[in-house]
Amino acid sequence: MKPYNLLLLSIHQPLYYALYLDNDLVYAQTIDEKPSSALPRMYNTLKERKETINNIYYANGPGNLSALKLTHTFLHTWAIAENVKLYAAESFALLPDSFIYAFGKKYFTKSSSTTTQETLRQKIYALLYAQESSLKQNLKDTKSLIPHSLQTNASNNNLSTLQAQLLAEVASSITCVLLTKPPPHLFFEPPQVLPKAYFCLPCEPLYILPPL
């Protein structure tokens, strides 16, 4: 059976997930529970259905602090145990023009992506999805004068630098605002085509909280 790509939004309750065959949506599910119970329920359901996951694309924040910590720990454990690749995007990439609950009466909101953000995403996307094809080509190219390990290290260093720049740009465009009236409840509708180009951030929680 061909492995799937998993799209996951676990930044508060409920948890949303969707399976993609290559880039095409196969099915989507919602688990209206806290992440502490929703994440293992999702995992067990996938195992019962004998679905193989190769890549996980997930929102790494902003969102509920506990949810972000749990999701980070759960996904990284899964990735290590089963050799799954992780790709992260800010929550607003999946929930554009939305207010995301922070705490009390405060909500996160994001201004439109700047040209700098889009340029960085394009560069990072090109690096991320060129690595596998580059590895295959270098294995075939026995005349290469540069060891592949050195090429990979250089590529990873460049990738880390670009991701750090993008992270700083994204963080600066997200603010926390006070709303006296709660906004409409968010409902996530998985896209029909997996938007891989959004997932260019480091795979770590995106914590953005104002001073208390």
Coordinates of C-alpha atoms in Angstrom, one line a residue:
M1 CA 0.0 0.0 0.0
K2 CA 1.3 3.4 -0.9
P3 CA 2.2 5.6 2.1
Y4 CA 0.3 8.8 2.9
N5 CA 1.0 12.3 3.8
L6 CA -0.7 13.5 7.0
L7 CA -1.9 17.0 7.5
L8 CA -2.4 17.9 11.2
L9 CA -3.9 20.9 13.0
S10 CA -3.6 20.3 16.8
I11 CA -3.3 23.8 18.4
H12 CA -6.4 23.5 20.6
Q13 CA -9.6 21.5 20.8
P14 CA -10.7 20.0 18.4
L15 CA -8.0 18.2 16.5
Y16 CA -8.2 18.1 12.7
Y17 CA -6.3 15.7 10.5
A18 CA -6.4 14.7 6.9
L19 CA -4.7 12.1 4.7
Y20 CA -3.2 12.8 1.3
L21 CA -2.1 10.4 -1.4
D22 CA 0.8 12.4 -2.8
N23 CA -0.8 15.8 -2.9
D24 CA -4.5 14.8 -3.2
L25 CA -6.9 14.7 -0.3
V26 CA -8.2 11.2 0.5
Y27 CA -10.2 11.8 3.7
A28 CA -10.4 14.1 6.7
Q29 CA -11.4 13.6 10.3
T30 CA -12.1 15.7 13.4
I31 CA -11.6 14.6 17.0
D32 CA -13.4 16.9 19.4
E33 CA -11.2 16.1 22.4
K34 CA -8.2 17.7 24.0
P35 CA -4.9 17.0 22.3
S36 CA -3.8 14.8 25.2
S37 CA -6.4 12.2 24.2
A38 CA -7.0 13.2 20.6
L39 CA -3.4 12.6 19.4
P40 CA -3.2 9.0 20.6
R41 CA -6.8 8.3 19.3
M42 CA -5.8 9.6 15.9
Y43 CA -2.6 7.5 15.9
N44 CA -4.5 4.3 17.0
T45 CA -7.1 4.9 14.3
L46 CA -4.4 5.1 11.6
K47 CA -2.8 1.9 12.9
E48 CA -6.1 0.1 12.9
R49 CA -6.7 1.2 9.3
K50 CA -3.2 0.1 8.5
E51 CA -2.3 3.5 7.1
T52 CA 1.4 4.1 6.6
I53 CA 2.5 7.7 7.1
N54 CA 5.7 8.9 5.4
N55 CA 5.5 12.7 6.0
I56 CA 3.6 14.8 8.6
Y57 CA 2.7 18.4 7.8
Y58 CA 1.5 20.3 10.9
A59 CA 0.8 23.7 12.4
N60 CA 3.4 24.5 15.1
G61 CA 1.7 27.6 16.5
P62 CA 0.6 29.9 17.7
G63 CA -2.1 28.3 19.8
N64 CA -2.8 26.8 23.2
L65 CA 0.5 26.4 25.0
S66 CA -0.2 22.9 26.4
A67 CA -1.5 21.8 23.0
L68 CA 1.7 23.0 21.2
K69 CA 3.9 21.2 23.8
L70 CA 2.0 17.9 23.5
T71 CA 1.9 18.0 19.8
H72 CA 5.6 18.7 19.5
T73 CA 6.5 15.8 21.9
F74 CA 4.1 13.4 20.3
L75 CA 5.1 14.1 16.7
H76 CA 8.8 14.1 17.3
T77 CA 8.5 10.8 19.2
W78 CA 6.6 9.4 16.2
A79 CA 9.1 10.7 13.8
I80 CA 12.0 9.1 15.6
A81 CA 10.3 5.8 16.2
E82 CA 9.0 5.3 12.7
N83 CA 11.3 7.3 10.5
V84 CA 8.7 9.9 9.6
K85 CA 9.6 13.3 8.2
L86 CA 8.1 16.4 9.8
Y87 CA 7.3 19.7 8.1
A88 CA 5.9 22.7 10.0
A89 CA 4.0 25.9 9.1
E90 CA 2.5 28.6 11.3
S91 CA -1.1 28.1 12.2
F92 CA -2.2 31.1 10.1
A93 CA -1.0 29.3 7.0
L94 CA -3.9 26.9 7.5
L95 CA -6.3 29.4 9.2
P96 CA -5.8 32.6 7.3
D97 CA -7.7 35.8 8.3
S98 CA -8.6 34.2 11.7
F99 CA -8.3 34.9 15.4
I100 CA -6.6 32.1 17.3
Y101 CA -7.3 31.8 21.0
A102 CA -4.4 32.6 23.3
F103 CA -5.7 33.0 26.8
G104 CA -8.4 34.9 28.7
K105 CA -9.9 37.3 26.2
K106 CA -6.8 37.6 24.1
Y107 CA -6.4 36.2 20.6
F108 CA -3.6 35.9 18.1
T109 CA -3.9 37.6 14.7
K110 CA -1.5 37.9 11.8
S111 CA -1.0 40.6 9.2
S112 CA -0.6 39.6 5.6
S113 CA 2.6 37.8 4.6
T114 CA 5.2 40.2 3.4
T115 CA 7.3 39.9 0.2
T116 CA 10.2 38.9 2.4
Q117 CA 8.3 36.0 4.0
E118 CA 7.2 34.7 0.6
T119 CA 10.7 35.0 -0.8
L120 CA 12.1 33.1 2.1
R121 CA 9.4 30.4 1.8
Q122 CA 10.2 29.9 -1.8
K123 CA 13.9 29.5 -1.1
I124 CA 13.3 27.1 1.8
Y125 CA 10.8 25.0 -0.2
A126 CA 13.3 24.7 -3.0
L127 CA 15.9 23.4 -0.6
L128 CA 13.6 21.0 1.3
Y129 CA 12.2 19.3 -1.7
A130 CA 15.5 19.2 -3.7
Q131 CA 17.4 17.3 -1.1
E132 CA 16.1 13.8 -1.9
S133 CA 16.6 14.2 -5.7
S134 CA 20.0 15.7 -5.1
L135 CA 21.0 12.7 -3.0
K136 CA 19.9 10.3 -5.7
Q137 CA 21.8 12.3 -8.4
N138 CA 25.0 12.4 -6.3
L139 CA 24.9 8.7 -5.7
K140 CA 24.9 8.2 -9.4
D141 CA 27.5 10.8 -10.1
T142 CA 30.7 9.0 -9.3
K143 CA 32.8 11.9 -10.8
S144 CA 31.7 14.4 -8.2
L145 CA 34.8 16.0 -6.6
I146 CA 32.9 17.2 -3.5
P147 CA 31.9 14.5 -0.9
H148 CA 28.1 14.3 -0.6
S149 CA 28.4 14.7 3.2
L150 CA 30.0 18.1 2.8
Q151 CA 27.3 19.1 0.3
T152 CA 24.6 18.0 2.6
N153 CA 26.1 19.9 5.6
A154 CA 26.3 23.1 3.5
S155 CA 22.7 22.7 2.4
N156 CA 21.5 22.1 5.9
N157 CA 23.4 25.1 7.2
N158 CA 21.8 27.3 4.6
L159 CA 18.4 25.8 5.3
S160 CA 18.7 26.5 9.0
T161 CA 19.7 30.1 8.4
L162 CA 16.8 30.7 6.1
Q163 CA 14.4 29.0 8.5
A164 CA 15.6 31.2 11.3
Q165 CA 15.1 34.3 9.2
L166 CA 11.6 33.2 8.2
L167 CA 10.7 32.4 11.9
A168 CA 11.7 35.9 12.9
E169 CA 9.6 37.4 10.1
V170 CA 6.6 35.3 10.9
A171 CA 6.8 36.0 14.7
S172 CA 7.0 39.8 14.1
S173 CA 3.9 39.7 12.0
I174 CA 1.8 38.0 14.7
T175 CA 0.2 40.0 17.5
C176 CA -2.0 39.3 20.5
V177 CA -5.1 41.4 20.7
L178 CA -7.9 41.8 23.3
L179 CA -11.4 41.0 22.1
T180 CA -14.3 41.8 24.4
K181 CA -16.5 39.6 22.3
P182 CA -15.3 36.1 21.3
P183 CA -14.9 35.7 17.5
P184 CA -16.8 33.0 15.6
H185 CA -15.6 29.4 16.3
L186 CA -13.0 28.3 13.9
F187 CA -13.7 25.4 11.6
F188 CA -10.8 23.9 9.5
E189 CA -11.6 22.7 6.0
P190 CA -8.6 20.7 4.7
P191 CA -7.5 21.9 1.2
Q192 CA -8.1 19.5 -1.7
V193 CA -4.4 19.8 -2.6
L194 CA -1.7 19.6 0.1
P195 CA -0.1 23.0 0.2
K196 CA 3.5 21.8 0.8
A197 CA 5.1 25.2 0.1
Y198 CA 3.6 26.6 3.3
F199 CA 5.6 24.1 5.5
C200 CA 8.9 25.8 5.7
L201 CA 9.4 26.6 9.5
P202 CA 11.6 24.7 11.9
C203 CA 9.8 21.8 13.5
E204 CA 9.5 23.3 17.0
P205 CA 6.7 25.0 18.8
L206 CA 6.0 28.6 17.8
Y207 CA 5.5 30.3 21.1
I208 CA 4.3 33.9 20.8
L209 CA 2.9 35.3 24.1
P210 CA 2.8 38.9 25.3
P211 CA 4.4 39.9 28.7
L212 CA 2.0 39.0 31.6

